[in-house]
């Protein structure tokens, strides 16, 4: 994992000091809340319904055990004992007092962390595949490039006052777990005919009020030119993106209004016009230096199968089930990728307690080379666990309330904070998620339904990614009453699509029975148990499912 | 309005500031008179290319601090066109943007209060390292690590 050198450390420390000065000026009344707002937003500090919220960056979702312990400490000392994973692989604390935030930033700087660019109209935290460096599916590890992008975009003098926020995601695997096609820029690592590694550049994806799937504007940009090419895209966006209407300011609108081909031409022209003096010098030695931090850990040479693992499964059915649902194949024989679900039935999705953070840090130290990942689906991952150790890991998780076996199942719901915390919300989202989890709590039933992604947002800003849920749920306000609009067929993987609205909105209490009918319909019509809901939708069209949705007597 | 240059309050030079359109007209008629221009955010700075030698001041206007187009204009003037004259930020210019402006090639700032000079000077010192190369000639950290 990446470690700061003196340059990185200086930048983060200077930032913490600068913000301490700004908070002091605010607390002394030297500046008003209005004047303070742009400053706090530069540091991930939002004013929520009840208190300030602090959002801390977890670059590309990769964490060390000691960093997780610092989160646990912050949750205990400055919050009410909890943290919340966001769909940007970040963490939010909802109850931190403004006067404490400079101290929190100092504590973070001590473990090479910060809240830089977690808000504001700048380039936000770059996200990636949570299985990077562990899955056999990828052609390279995307994280060195995420780190290079993090450094390049940090306090970028030209791109810190963009028309709107800007999100970049990188993957190197064919199966896209990073949702790159619904990002402002998605980068897919590819090899060209000469066998060199580079990037397919996808631009203009996004959710919110006008969702779009991104389009490829370049099939291949070489590694040495990536940053120059990104600068060209950013400059075209900064100069020509709309600033007259905040809802039309994302790059997806510019790409759409300009036309993808025309937009690509503008970028190519800008890229071609760059003088040598404008190009970013990224020496190969620097790429190598950063890549070295992401070298594979010292894996043991192990057989493919583990008898300890097989025996434990045979005697403990719950463990067998958890292992089947929550682990994935590792590139190294004898190892496994473990997803720790943060979606226990009936609790707010993505919330973890300080105790659970400590347990996860312990496990990472003991069993996963100190590494943890946070996923955009609001779960945690132990990327490198030996099959031999899985049972012990499971038992420890079980004792900490972290062994819910529902990864990618119907109760593994993405959900934004909604009306319970967010002052932009139209409707509650957490209680809807909880009701659905209760409805589908039965483990056998979830298993039988198989992979199904429900995503819930409390307003059209779509922080809960409802547009790309196999079933999406959007809270809307109609004359002071909360309604929920259902969409079918969204997905954020390599076949990314925006879900289509099924029909009129439902009342909160009608959502669970309506979705039960949809699920029953699916079970009835699927060609075989392994045909997923999303595949059945694609094969049969939406009509049978819409009918079921509205079939209440 | 006070003007800050190199951390000090200086007298703003007198002269007529033209919009880009009227500047281009004047310059076409008699290039000698074309010495100051003010760019609005949607103006194309590349149109100034033929007149760079006589241009003394390019004002870049920030109607709202959040409108960041001026940073691209300044970068284009300095790095693409090699403009050597003054680039002055006018409008909604805040102390906390100063460093971004300096790095993008601005070297003069019109501000409301004269007592802001000190605050501006302090703001320019808040960071010692920069990841990206920019118009201020700083070598980015990527390159510096290996020099
Ligand atoms: S989707 Fe809306 S309600 Fe939910 S967190 Fe985002 S802004 Fe708030």
Coordinates of N, CA and C and ligand atoms in Angstrom, one line a residue, chain A residues 48 55 92 165 415-429 456-466 474-475, ligand 1:
Chain A
X48 N -25.2 19.6 8.0 CA -26.3 18.8 7.8 C -27.5 19.2 8.6
X55 N -16.5 14.5 6.0 CA -16.2 13.4 5.1 C -14.7 13.2 4.9
X92 N -17.9 8.9 6.4 CA -18.5 10.2 7.0 C -18.8 10.0 8.5
X165 N -18.9 19.2 -9.3 CA -18.0 18.2 -8.8 C -17.6 17.2 -10.0
X415 N -27.9 2.5 0.0 CA -28.9 3.4 0.5 C -28.2 4.7 0.9
X416 N -28.7 5.9 0.5 CA -28.2 7.1 0.9 C -28.7 7.5 2.3
X417 N -28.2 8.5 3.0 CA -28.7 8.9 4.3 C -30.2 9.3 4.3
X418 N -30.6 10.0 3.2 CA -32.0 10.4 3.1 C -32.4 11.4 4.2
X419 N -33.7 11.5 4.4 CA -34.3 12.5 5.2 C -33.9 12.5 6.7
X420 N -33.3 11.3 7.1 CA -32.9 11.2 8.5 C -31.7 12.1 8.8
X421 N -30.9 12.4 7.8 CA -29.7 13.2 8.0 C -29.5 14.3 7.0
X422 N -30.0 14.1 5.8 CA -29.6 15.0 4.7 C -30.6 16.1 4.4
X423 N -30.1 17.3 4.3 CA -31.1 18.4 4.2 C -31.5 18.7 2.8
X424 N -31.1 17.9 1.8 CA -31.6 18.0 0.5 C -32.7 16.9 0.2
X425 N -32.9 16.0 1.1 CA -33.8 14.9 0.9 C -35.2 15.2 0.7
X426 N -35.9 14.4 -0.1 CA -37.3 14.5 -0.3 C -38.1 13.5 0.6
X427 N -37.3 12.4 0.9 CA -38.0 11.3 1.6 C -37.0 10.6 2.4
X428 N -37.5 9.7 3.3 CA -36.6 8.9 4.1 C -36.1 7.7 3.2
X429 N -34.9 7.3 3.4 CA -34.5 6.1 2.6 C -34.1 5.0 3.5
X456 N -31.2 2.7 -3.2 CA -32.3 3.6 -2.8 C -31.7 5.0 -2.6
X457 N -32.3 6.1 -3.2 CA -31.9 7.4 -3.0 C -33.1 8.2 -2.4
X458 N -32.8 9.2 -1.5 CA -33.8 10.0 -0.9 C -34.2 11.2 -1.7
X459 N -33.5 11.4 -2.8 CA -33.9 12.5 -3.7 C -33.2 12.3 -5.1
X460 N -33.5 13.1 -6.0 CA -33.0 12.9 -7.4 C -31.5 13.1 -7.5
X461 N -30.8 13.6 -6.5 CA -29.3 13.7 -6.6 C -28.7 12.3 -6.7
X462 N -29.4 11.3 -6.3 CA -29.0 9.9 -6.6 C -27.8 9.4 -5.9
X463 N -27.5 9.9 -4.7 CA -26.3 9.4 -3.9 C -26.4 7.9 -3.7
X464 N -27.7 7.4 -3.6 CA -27.9 6.0 -3.4 C -27.9 5.2 -4.7
X465 N -27.5 5.8 -5.8 CA -27.3 5.1 -7.1 C -28.5 4.4 -7.6
X466 N -29.7 4.9 -7.3 CA -30.9 4.2 -7.7 C -31.0 4.0 -9.2
X474 N -36.5 5.6 -5.7 CA -36.3 7.0 -5.5 C -37.4 7.6 -4.7
X475 N -37.0 8.3 -3.6 CA -37.9 9.0 -2.8 C -38.3 10.4 -3.4
Ligands
LIG1 S1 -29.7 11.3 -2.7 FE1 -30.6 13.2 -2.0 S2 -31.3 12.6 0.0 FE2 -29.9 11.1 -0.5 S3 -27.9 11.8 0.4 FE3 -28.0 12.5 -1.8 S4 -28.8 14.5 -1.6 FE4 -29.3 13.5 0.3

